[in-house]
């Protein structure tokens, strides 16, 4: 009966997006009169009992080193076993890259309906219906899950993580784990930075920055705001910035609370990647830039003058000297 | 070596999305259809590049849907590929149902590499590749930005949360493709002519469950309109973001 939340970890630490998923799953458990439990795969250094703060009563921990690294096939089989052991009927994921790799596999394995990119709590008055993003942010759909086991993958920043006081019981769990067929030959992680898809604030630069050497003002603002940095397609295509920073139709689709666009005109392909942001700020020297139509706040002017001032004002607000 | 590329049709990126019949169906009038960009620019074009390097590769295109898909499939064939298969069904709303059809074609065809886009730009499920891989019990590399073949081994780069990693895996494998894989191409006249005579096989669907139902749709609330702040008063923007929007 329980709601089981997949608590995703990287290098031994629980990912931030997971806290939203835990709170969301705990709320579903509350609404459906059951308990929330979590599952963690691989070795972790974090205190897993602390996940109880987000409302889960139990944490199944499969501390098998073969699970320290994501292999979709291996993870799916392991999770399916934990689902069986726990008797869970609702599975919750944070809709990040890991979830995209394993939730569909698990859906097919368990014949469990999947909502990928949920933006709200399920409506259980008539079945189990979940609202999700469709048409790249241009609409929402209400999707009914027709199966006994239901899988919901929660969009980042769609549900607020709420930390309380509980402590979860950690249950060391042993299952058979296959050896991975995919070999990881190298890994390139941007250390210490907030992953773009998980960031609550994103500062993004476009062609208006004129060149990679000018990115200092973007990074300074991002640092002051505690934001991740992103860029538009022409910027990534010109190799001013790495490809994984590209947001838009063919890059990353993000949904932060605040998106600050600097020197980006706002082509429809760009908007398709960022229109799920709660608040959009556009700063551009061209008053006719189409992005202003999709923005909540705008400033027309020279980014090279405005952005450093903005950084100072943000620092003042946050009390950073 | 046999490659299968899965293609979906989606409304054009610039299409205005509206619904009909009490918001239960997409209003298709006036919508221009394209091949899902991730399927076309990345999966298909990369498969074509691989075939250009190794002409012994057999490249099949696959789409699941009604006869209205045929023009889209011909367009894809104009870019490249030896033949196309269409699973003839109008039931295209459930990912598991579609994945089951793809898995069946893949089983019959004995493919070494099955490629999809990382997601479609209409239902944004990012689910088909993973489901197909599970149904075939194959490894799955999602959100891959590079793919090379080396005998029976595939070398890939894929996106992970906060970075990128390089993978090596023995074929057969299912790969979902994203930016970085290849650059968009435009079909040339020779390709368009050749596509007319390439085989497009129509096969009937197999029985499969539908795990989900799309009940209805909703358009996001209209934006209240942009509030402009003077370039001389940047502090005001910070105040608004803090006190009004409460995002910083």
Coordinates of C-alpha atoms in Angstrom, one line a residue:
Chain A
X1 CA 0.0 0.0 0.0
X2 CA 2.8 2.4 0.8
X3 CA 4.2 5.2 -1.3
X4 CA 7.8 4.5 -2.1
X5 CA 10.1 7.4 -3.1
X6 CA 13.3 6.8 -4.9
X7 CA 16.0 8.9 -3.1
X8 CA 18.6 9.5 -5.8
X9 CA 22.2 9.9 -4.7
X10 CA 25.4 11.0 -6.4
X11 CA 28.8 10.3 -4.9
X12 CA 27.3 9.3 -1.7
X13 CA 25.0 12.3 -1.2
X14 CA 21.3 12.6 -1.6
X15 CA 20.4 14.9 -4.5
X16 CA 18.4 18.1 -3.8
X17 CA 15.6 17.2 -6.2
X18 CA 15.0 14.1 -4.0
X19 CA 13.8 16.3 -1.1
X20 CA 11.0 17.6 -3.2
X21 CA 10.1 14.1 -4.2
X22 CA 10.1 12.9 -0.6
X23 CA 7.8 15.7 0.6
X24 CA 5.6 15.1 -2.4
X25 CA 5.4 11.4 -1.8
X26 CA 4.8 12.0 1.9
X27 CA 1.8 14.2 1.0
X28 CA 0.4 11.5 -1.3
X29 CA 0.7 9.0 1.5
X30 CA -1.1 11.4 3.8
X31 CA -3.9 12.0 1.3
X32 CA -4.3 8.3 0.6
X33 CA -4.1 7.2 4.2
X34 CA -0.8 5.2 3.9
X35 CA 2.8 5.6 4.9
X36 CA 5.7 7.0 2.9
X37 CA 8.9 5.1 2.5
X38 CA 12.1 5.8 0.6
X39 CA 14.7 3.6 -1.2
X40 CA 18.3 4.4 -1.6
X41 CA 20.6 2.4 -3.9
X42 CA 24.4 2.4 -3.5
X43 CA 26.8 3.4 -0.7
X44 CA 26.0 6.8 0.9
X45 CA 27.8 8.9 3.5
X46 CA 24.7 11.0 4.4
X47 CA 22.6 10.1 7.4
X48 CA 19.6 8.4 5.9
X49 CA 17.5 8.5 9.0
X50 CA 17.4 12.3 8.4
X51 CA 15.2 11.7 5.4
X52 CA 12.5 11.2 8.0
X53 CA 12.4 15.0 8.2
X54 CA 10.6 15.0 4.9
X55 CA 7.9 12.6 6.1
X56 CA 9.2 9.1 5.2
X57 CA 8.9 6.5 8.0
X58 CA 11.3 3.9 6.5
X59 CA 14.3 4.0 4.2
X60 CA 15.3 0.8 2.4
X61 CA 19.0 1.0 1.8
X62 CA 20.6 -1.3 -0.6
X63 CA 24.3 -0.6 0.2
X64 CA 25.6 -2.6 -2.7
X65 CA 28.7 -1.1 -4.4
X66 CA 27.5 -2.3 -7.8
X67 CA 24.8 0.3 -7.4
X68 CA 27.1 3.3 -6.8
X69 CA 26.8 4.1 -10.4
X70 CA 23.7 4.4 -12.5
X71 CA 23.1 1.6 -14.9
X72 CA 19.4 1.7 -16.0
X73 CA 19.1 -2.0 -16.4
X74 CA 20.6 -2.9 -13.1
X75 CA 18.8 -0.2 -11.2
X76 CA 15.5 -1.1 -12.6
X77 CA 15.8 -4.7 -11.5
X78 CA 17.0 -3.7 -8.1
X79 CA 14.1 -1.2 -7.6
X80 CA 11.5 -3.7 -8.8
X81 CA 12.7 -6.1 -6.1
X82 CA 12.4 -3.4 -3.4
X83 CA 9.0 -2.5 -4.7
X84 CA 8.0 -6.1 -4.3
X85 CA 9.5 -6.3 -0.8
X86 CA 7.8 -3.1 0.4
X87 CA 4.5 -3.8 -1.3
X88 CA 4.4 -0.2 -2.5
X89 CA 1.6 0.8 -4.9
X90 CA 2.8 4.4 -5.7
X91 CA 6.4 5.1 -6.7
X92 CA 7.7 8.6 -6.8
X93 CA 10.8 9.9 -8.6
X94 CA 12.3 13.3 -9.0
X95 CA 12.2 13.9 -12.8
X96 CA 15.9 14.3 -13.4
X97 CA 18.2 12.4 -15.8
X98 CA 18.3 9.4 -13.5
X99 CA 14.6 9.1 -13.4
X100 CA 14.4 9.5 -17.2
X101 CA 16.7 6.5 -17.5
X102 CA 14.9 4.2 -15.0
X103 CA 11.3 5.2 -14.5
X104 CA 10.2 4.1 -18.0
X105 CA 12.0 0.8 -17.6
X106 CA 10.4 0.2 -14.3
X107 CA 7.0 1.2 -15.8
X108 CA 7.5 -1.5 -18.5
X109 CA 8.8 -4.1 -16.1
X110 CA 6.0 -3.7 -13.5
X111 CA 3.3 -2.8 -16.1
X112 CA 2.8 0.3 -14.0
X113 CA 1.5 3.5 -15.5
X114 CA 4.0 6.4 -15.5
X115 CA 3.4 10.1 -15.4
X116 CA 6.7 11.8 -16.5
X117 CA 7.1 15.4 -15.4
X118 CA 4.2 15.7 -12.9
X119 CA 3.5 19.3 -11.7
X120 CA 0.9 18.7 -9.0
X121 CA -0.5 16.2 -6.5
X122 CA -2.6 13.3 -7.9
X123 CA -6.4 13.8 -7.8
X124 CA -7.8 10.6 -6.3
X125 CA -11.5 11.5 -6.3
X126 CA -12.0 9.4 -9.5
X127 CA -9.1 7.0 -9.9
X128 CA -5.6 8.5 -9.9
X129 CA -5.1 11.5 -12.2
X130 CA -1.9 13.6 -12.3
X131 CA -1.3 16.9 -14.0
X132 CA 1.8 17.1 -16.2
X133 CA 3.6 19.4 -18.7
X134 CA 3.0 18.7 -22.3
X135 CA 3.8 20.4 -25.6
X136 CA 7.0 21.7 -24.2
X137 CA 5.4 24.0 -21.7
X138 CA 2.5 25.2 -23.9
X139 CA -0.1 23.1 -22.1
X140 CA -0.8 20.7 -19.3
X141 CA -2.4 17.3 -19.5
X142 CA -4.3 15.3 -16.9
X143 CA -3.2 11.7 -17.1
X144 CA -5.0 8.8 -15.5
X145 CA -3.0 5.9 -14.4
X146 CA -5.0 2.7 -15.0
X147 CA -2.7 0.2 -13.2
X148 CA -2.4 -1.2 -9.7
X149 CA 1.1 0.2 -9.3
X150 CA 1.5 3.9 -10.3
X151 CA 4.7 5.8 -11.0
X152 CA 4.9 9.5 -10.8
X153 CA 8.1 11.4 -11.8
X154 CA 7.9 14.9 -10.3
X155 CA 9.1 17.9 -12.2
X156 CA 11.8 20.0 -10.5
X157 CA 10.5 23.0 -8.5
X158 CA 6.9 21.7 -8.8
X159 CA 6.5 20.9 -5.2
X160 CA 8.2 22.5 -2.2
X161 CA 10.4 20.4 0.0
X162 CA 9.2 20.8 3.6
X163 CA 11.6 19.7 6.3
X164 CA 10.1 18.7 9.7
X165 CA 11.5 16.8 12.6
X166 CA 11.0 13.0 12.0
X167 CA 13.6 10.3 11.9
X168 CA 13.2 7.4 9.5
X169 CA 14.0 3.8 10.3
X170 CA 16.8 2.7 8.1
X171 CA 16.3 -0.8 6.8
X172 CA 19.5 -2.4 5.4
X173 CA 18.1 -4.4 2.4
X174 CA 19.8 -7.2 0.6
X175 CA 18.8 -8.1 -3.0
X176 CA 20.4 -9.8 -5.9
X177 CA 22.2 -7.2 -8.0
X178 CA 23.3 -7.9 -11.6
X179 CA 26.7 -6.8 -12.7
X180 CA 26.4 -3.7 -15.0
X181 CA 26.7 -4.2 -18.8
X182 CA 27.5 -0.6 -19.4
X183 CA 31.1 0.4 -18.6
X184 CA 31.8 3.9 -17.5
X185 CA 35.1 4.9 -19.1
X186 CA 35.3 8.5 -17.8
X187 CA 33.2 11.0 -16.0
X188 CA 33.2 14.8 -16.2
X189 CA 31.3 16.4 -13.4
X190 CA 31.0 20.1 -12.8
X191 CA 32.1 19.9 -9.1
X192 CA 30.3 21.9 -6.5
X193 CA 27.8 23.6 -8.8
X194 CA 24.1 23.3 -8.7
X195 CA 22.9 21.1 -11.6
X196 CA 21.0 23.3 -14.0
X197 CA 17.9 21.1 -14.0
X198 CA 17.7 21.2 -10.2
X199 CA 18.5 24.9 -9.7
X200 CA 15.8 27.2 -8.3
X201 CA 17.4 30.3 -9.9
X202 CA 19.1 30.3 -13.3
X203 CA 21.0 33.1 -14.8
X204 CA 21.4 32.7 -18.6
X205 CA 23.4 34.6 -21.2
X206 CA 22.9 35.0 -25.0
X207 CA 24.6 36.5 -27.9
X208 CA 24.2 39.9 -26.3
X209 CA 27.2 39.0 -24.2
X210 CA 29.3 39.3 -27.3
X211 CA 31.9 36.6 -26.4
X212 CA 33.0 34.0 -23.8
X213 CA 35.4 36.5 -22.2
X214 CA 32.5 38.6 -21.0
X215 CA 30.9 35.7 -19.0
X216 CA 32.3 37.1 -15.7
X217 CA 29.3 39.3 -15.2
X218 CA 26.9 36.4 -15.7
X219 CA 28.8 34.2 -13.2
X220 CA 29.1 37.0 -10.7
X221 CA 25.3 37.6 -10.8
X222 CA 24.7 33.8 -10.6
X223 CA 27.0 33.5 -7.6
X224 CA 25.3 36.4 -5.8
X225 CA 21.9 34.8 -6.4
X226 CA 23.0 31.3 -5.7
X227 CA 22.0 30.4 -9.2
X228 CA 23.1 28.0 -11.9
X229 CA 24.3 29.4 -15.2
X230 CA 22.8 28.6 -18.6
X231 CA 23.0 29.9 -22.2
X232 CA 21.1 30.1 -25.4
X233 CA 21.7 27.9 -28.4
X234 CA 23.9 30.2 -30.5
X235 CA 26.2 30.6 -27.5
X236 CA 26.6 26.8 -27.1
X237 CA 26.9 26.3 -30.9
X238 CA 29.7 28.9 -30.9
X239 CA 31.4 27.0 -28.1
X240 CA 31.4 30.1 -25.9
X241 CA 29.8 27.8 -23.2
X242 CA 29.6 24.0 -22.7
X243 CA 26.7 22.3 -24.4
X244 CA 25.2 21.1 -21.1
X245 CA 24.4 24.7 -20.3
X246 CA 22.2 25.1 -23.4
X247 CA 18.6 25.6 -22.5
X248 CA 15.9 25.6 -25.1
X249 CA 14.0 23.3 -27.4
X250 CA 17.0 21.1 -28.3
X251 CA 18.9 21.7 -25.1
X252 CA 17.8 21.3 -21.5
X253 CA 14.2 22.2 -20.5
X254 CA 14.2 23.8 -17.1
X255 CA 11.6 25.0 -14.6
X256 CA 13.3 27.2 -12.0
X257 CA 11.5 29.6 -9.8
X258 CA 13.4 32.5 -11.4
X259 CA 15.0 32.7 -14.8
X260 CA 17.1 35.7 -15.6
X261 CA 17.8 36.1 -19.4
X262 CA 20.7 38.4 -20.3
X263 CA 21.1 39.5 -23.9
X264 CA 18.8 36.7 -25.2
X265 CA 16.2 37.8 -27.8
X266 CA 13.8 34.9 -26.9
X267 CA 13.3 32.9 -30.1
X268 CA 10.4 30.4 -29.7
X269 CA 12.8 27.5 -29.5
X270 CA 14.5 29.1 -26.5
X271 CA 11.1 29.8 -24.9
X272 CA 10.2 26.1 -25.2
X273 CA 13.0 25.3 -22.8
X274 CA 12.3 28.0 -20.2
X275 CA 8.6 28.8 -20.3
X276 CA 8.0 26.6 -17.3
X277 CA 10.0 29.0 -15.1
X278 CA 7.8 30.6 -12.5
X279 CA 9.2 34.1 -12.9
X280 CA 11.1 35.4 -16.0
X281 CA 13.3 38.5 -16.0
X282 CA 14.6 39.8 -19.3
X283 CA 17.3 42.3 -19.7
X284 CA 18.0 43.3 -23.3
X285 CA 19.1 46.5 -25.1
X286 CA 16.4 45.9 -27.8
X287 CA 13.0 46.9 -26.5
X288 CA 11.5 44.9 -29.4
X289 CA 13.0 41.6 -28.3
X290 CA 10.2 39.0 -28.4
X291 CA 11.3 37.7 -25.0
X292 CA 9.7 40.7 -23.2
X293 CA 6.3 39.3 -24.2
X294 CA 7.0 36.2 -22.2
X295 CA 8.6 38.0 -19.3
X296 CA 7.3 39.0 -15.9
X297 CA 9.9 41.7 -15.4
X298 CA 12.0 43.5 -17.9
X299 CA 14.7 46.1 -18.3
X300 CA 15.7 47.7 -21.6
X301 CA 19.3 48.6 -21.5
X302 CA 22.9 47.7 -21.8
X303 CA 23.6 44.4 -20.0
X304 CA 27.3 45.4 -19.4
X305 CA 26.1 48.4 -17.3
X306 CA 23.0 46.9 -15.7
X307 CA 24.2 43.4 -14.7
X308 CA 27.1 44.5 -12.4
X309 CA 24.7 47.0 -10.7
X310 CA 22.1 44.2 -10.3
X311 CA 24.8 41.9 -8.8
X312 CA 25.6 44.7 -6.2
X313 CA 21.9 45.2 -5.4
X314 CA 21.4 41.4 -4.9
X315 CA 24.5 41.3 -2.6
X316 CA 23.1 44.2 -0.6
X317 CA 19.8 42.4 -0.2
X318 CA 21.4 39.2 0.9
X319 CA 23.8 41.0 3.1
X320 CA 26.9 39.8 1.2
X321 CA 29.6 42.4 1.5
Chain B
X1 CA 24.9 -4.5 -38.6
X2 CA 21.3 -3.4 -38.4
X3 CA 20.1 -0.1 -37.0
X4 CA 16.5 0.8 -36.2
X5 CA 15.6 4.5 -35.8
X6 CA 12.2 5.3 -34.2
X7 CA 10.4 8.4 -35.4
X8 CA 7.5 10.3 -34.0
X9 CA 5.5 13.1 -35.5
X10 CA 4.9 16.3 -33.4
X11 CA 3.4 19.7 -34.0
X12 CA 5.9 22.2 -35.4
X13 CA 7.8 24.0 -32.6
X14 CA 6.0 27.3 -33.5
X15 CA 2.5 25.7 -33.6
X16 CA -0.1 27.3 -31.5
X17 CA -1.5 24.6 -29.2
X18 CA -5.3 24.6 -28.6
X19 CA -7.8 21.9 -27.7
X20 CA -11.3 20.9 -28.7
X21 CA -14.2 18.7 -27.5
X22 CA -14.2 20.1 -24.0
X23 CA -10.4 20.3 -23.9
X24 CA -10.1 16.5 -24.4
X25 CA -8.4 16.5 -27.8
X26 CA -5.7 18.5 -29.6
X27 CA -7.1 20.9 -32.2
X28 CA -5.2 19.6 -35.2
X29 CA -6.7 22.2 -37.7
X30 CA -3.9 24.5 -38.8
X31 CA -1.2 22.5 -37.1
X32 CA 1.9 21.7 -39.2
X33 CA 3.5 18.4 -38.4
X34 CA 7.1 17.7 -38.3
X35 CA 9.4 14.7 -37.4
X36 CA 10.1 15.1 -33.7
X37 CA 13.3 17.1 -33.7
X38 CA 15.2 14.8 -31.3
X39 CA 14.3 11.8 -33.5
X40 CA 15.3 13.5 -36.7
X41 CA 18.3 15.8 -36.0
X42 CA 20.0 13.5 -33.6
X43 CA 18.9 9.8 -33.8
X44 CA 18.2 9.7 -37.6
X45 CA 21.1 11.9 -38.8
X46 CA 23.6 10.1 -36.6
X47 CA 22.4 6.8 -37.9
X48 CA 22.8 8.1 -41.4
X49 CA 26.4 9.3 -40.6
X50 CA 27.2 5.8 -39.2
X51 CA 25.9 4.3 -42.4
X52 CA 28.0 6.7 -44.5
X53 CA 31.1 5.5 -42.7
X54 CA 30.1 1.8 -43.0
X55 CA 27.8 1.3 -46.1
X56 CA 27.2 -2.3 -45.0
X57 CA 24.9 -1.0 -42.2
X58 CA 21.3 -1.6 -42.9
X59 CA 19.2 1.3 -41.6
X60 CA 15.5 1.0 -41.0
X61 CA 13.1 3.7 -39.9
X62 CA 10.1 2.9 -37.7
X63 CA 7.0 4.9 -36.8
X64 CA 3.8 3.9 -35.0
X65 CA 0.6 5.5 -36.1
X66 CA -1.9 6.1 -38.9
X67 CA -1.5 6.7 -42.6
X68 CA -1.1 10.4 -41.9
X69 CA 2.4 9.6 -40.8
X70 CA 3.4 8.5 -44.4
X71 CA 4.5 12.0 -45.6
X72 CA 6.6 12.4 -42.5
X73 CA 8.2 9.0 -43.0
X74 CA 8.9 9.9 -46.7
X75 CA 10.6 13.0 -45.5
X76 CA 12.8 11.0 -43.2
X77 CA 13.6 8.5 -46.0
X78 CA 14.7 11.5 -48.1
X79 CA 17.4 12.2 -45.5
X80 CA 18.5 8.5 -45.6
X81 CA 17.8 5.0 -44.6
X82 CA 17.0 1.8 -46.6
X83 CA 13.4 1.3 -45.8
X84 CA 10.7 2.2 -43.3
X85 CA 8.1 0.4 -41.3
X86 CA 4.9 1.8 -40.0
X87 CA 2.9 0.0 -37.4
X88 CA -0.7 0.8 -38.4
X89 CA -2.6 2.1 -35.4
X90 CA -4.6 5.1 -34.3
X91 CA -3.9 4.3 -30.6
X92 CA -0.9 6.5 -30.0
X93 CA -1.6 8.1 -26.6
X94 CA 0.0 5.5 -24.3
X95 CA 3.8 5.2 -24.3
X96 CA 3.8 1.6 -23.1
X97 CA 1.5 0.6 -26.0
X98 CA 3.8 2.3 -28.5
X99 CA 6.9 0.8 -26.9
X100 CA 5.3 -2.6 -27.1
X101 CA 4.9 -2.1 -30.9
X102 CA 8.4 -1.0 -31.3
X103 CA 9.8 -3.9 -29.3
X104 CA 7.9 -6.3 -31.4
X105 CA 9.3 -4.9 -34.7
X106 CA 12.8 -4.9 -33.1
X107 CA 12.4 -8.6 -32.0
X108 CA 11.4 -9.5 -35.6
X109 CA 14.2 -7.5 -37.2
X110 CA 17.1 -8.5 -34.9
X111 CA 18.6 -5.0 -34.7
X112 CA 22.0 -4.3 -33.1
X113 CA 21.2 -0.7 -32.3
X114 CA 17.8 0.9 -31.6
X115 CA 17.8 4.7 -31.5
X116 CA 15.2 7.2 -30.4
X117 CA 15.2 10.9 -29.6
X118 CA 15.6 11.7 -25.9
X119 CA 11.9 12.9 -25.8
X120 CA 9.2 14.1 -28.0
X121 CA 8.3 17.8 -28.0
X122 CA 4.6 17.1 -27.6
X123 CA 4.1 14.7 -24.7
X124 CA 7.6 15.2 -23.3
X125 CA 7.5 11.7 -21.7
X126 CA 11.1 10.7 -22.5
X127 CA 9.8 7.2 -22.0
X128 CA 9.8 5.2 -25.2
X129 CA 13.5 4.3 -25.3
X130 CA 13.6 3.0 -21.7
X131 CA 10.4 1.0 -22.1
X132 CA 11.7 -0.6 -25.3
X133 CA 15.0 -1.5 -23.7
X134 CA 13.2 -3.1 -20.8
X135 CA 10.8 -5.1 -23.0
X136 CA 13.8 -6.4 -24.9
X137 CA 16.0 -6.8 -21.8
X138 CA 18.7 -4.7 -23.3
X139 CA 21.0 -2.0 -21.8
X140 CA 19.8 1.5 -22.3
X141 CA 21.9 4.7 -22.6
X142 CA 19.6 7.7 -22.2
X143 CA 20.3 11.3 -23.2
X144 CA 23.4 10.3 -25.3
X145 CA 25.2 13.2 -27.0
X146 CA 27.8 11.1 -28.8
X147 CA 27.8 7.6 -30.4
X148 CA 30.4 5.7 -32.2
X149 CA 30.5 2.1 -33.3
X150 CA 33.6 0.0 -33.0
X151 CA 32.9 -3.5 -34.2
X152 CA 30.3 -4.9 -31.8
X153 CA 31.0 -2.2 -29.2
X154 CA 29.3 1.2 -28.9
X155 CA 31.1 4.1 -27.4
X156 CA 28.9 6.9 -26.1
X157 CA 28.7 10.1 -24.1
X158 CA 25.7 10.7 -22.0
X159 CA 24.3 13.5 -19.9
X160 CA 24.2 12.8 -16.2
X161 CA 22.8 15.2 -13.5
X162 CA 25.5 17.9 -13.4
X163 CA 27.9 16.6 -16.0
X164 CA 28.7 14.1 -18.7
X165 CA 30.2 10.6 -18.7
X166 CA 31.6 8.3 -21.3
X167 CA 30.2 4.8 -21.7
X168 CA 31.2 1.6 -23.4
X169 CA 28.7 -1.1 -24.1
X170 CA 28.4 -4.3 -26.2
X171 CA 25.6 -4.3 -28.8
X172 CA 22.7 -4.7 -29.0
X173 CA 21.7 -1.5 -27.1
X174 CA 19.0 1.1 -27.0
X175 CA 20.1 4.7 -27.1
X176 CA 18.1 7.9 -26.7
X177 CA 19.7 10.8 -28.5
X178 CA 20.1 14.5 -27.8
X179 CA 22.1 17.5 -28.9
X180 CA 25.7 16.9 -29.8
X181 CA 25.0 13.7 -31.7
X182 CA 24.8 15.2 -35.1
X183 CA 23.9 18.4 -36.9
X184 CA 20.5 18.9 -38.6
X185 CA 20.4 18.2 -42.3
X186 CA 18.0 19.2 -45.1
X187 CA 17.1 16.5 -47.7
X188 CA 18.5 17.2 -51.1
X189 CA 16.6 16.6 -54.4
X190 CA 18.3 13.3 -55.0
X191 CA 17.3 12.1 -51.6
X192 CA 13.7 13.2 -52.1
X193 CA 13.5 11.4 -55.5
X194 CA 15.1 8.2 -54.0
X195 CA 12.7 8.3 -51.0
X196 CA 9.7 7.8 -53.4
X197 CA 10.7 4.3 -54.3
X198 CA 12.1 3.2 -50.9
X199 CA 10.0 0.5 -49.3
X200 CA 7.5 1.6 -46.7
X201 CA 6.1 -1.5 -45.1
X202 CA 2.9 -1.3 -43.1
X203 CA 2.4 -3.9 -40.4
X204 CA -0.5 -4.4 -38.0
X205 CA -0.1 -3.8 -34.3
X206 CA 0.2 -6.5 -31.7
X207 CA -2.0 -6.6 -28.7
X208 CA -0.6 -4.6 -25.8
X209 CA -1.9 -2.9 -22.7
X210 CA -2.5 0.8 -22.2
X211 CA -1.3 1.8 -18.8
X212 CA -2.4 5.5 -19.0
X213 CA -5.3 7.6 -20.4
X214 CA -5.1 11.3 -21.2
X215 CA -8.2 12.6 -19.7
X216 CA -8.1 16.3 -20.6
X217 CA -5.9 19.3 -21.2
X218 CA -5.5 22.8 -19.9
X219 CA -3.7 25.8 -21.2
X220 CA -1.4 27.7 -18.8
X221 CA -2.9 30.9 -17.4
X222 CA -2.0 33.9 -19.5
X223 CA 0.9 36.0 -18.2
X224 CA -0.1 39.2 -16.5
X225 CA 2.2 41.1 -18.9
X226 CA 5.7 42.3 -18.3
X227 CA 6.4 44.9 -15.7
X228 CA 9.2 47.1 -17.0
X229 CA 11.8 48.6 -14.7
X230 CA 14.0 51.6 -15.6
X231 CA 17.6 50.8 -16.4
X232 CA 18.5 53.6 -13.9
X233 CA 16.7 51.8 -11.1
X234 CA 18.1 48.3 -10.9
X235 CA 17.4 48.3 -7.1
X236 CA 13.7 48.4 -7.9
X237 CA 13.9 45.1 -9.8
X238 CA 15.6 43.4 -6.9
X239 CA 12.9 44.8 -4.6
X240 CA 10.2 43.4 -6.8
X241 CA 11.8 40.0 -7.1
X242 CA 12.2 39.9 -3.3
X243 CA 8.9 41.4 -2.1
X244 CA 6.4 40.9 -5.0
X245 CA 7.5 37.7 -6.8
X246 CA 9.3 36.4 -3.7
X247 CA 11.8 34.4 -5.7
X248 CA 15.0 35.8 -4.2

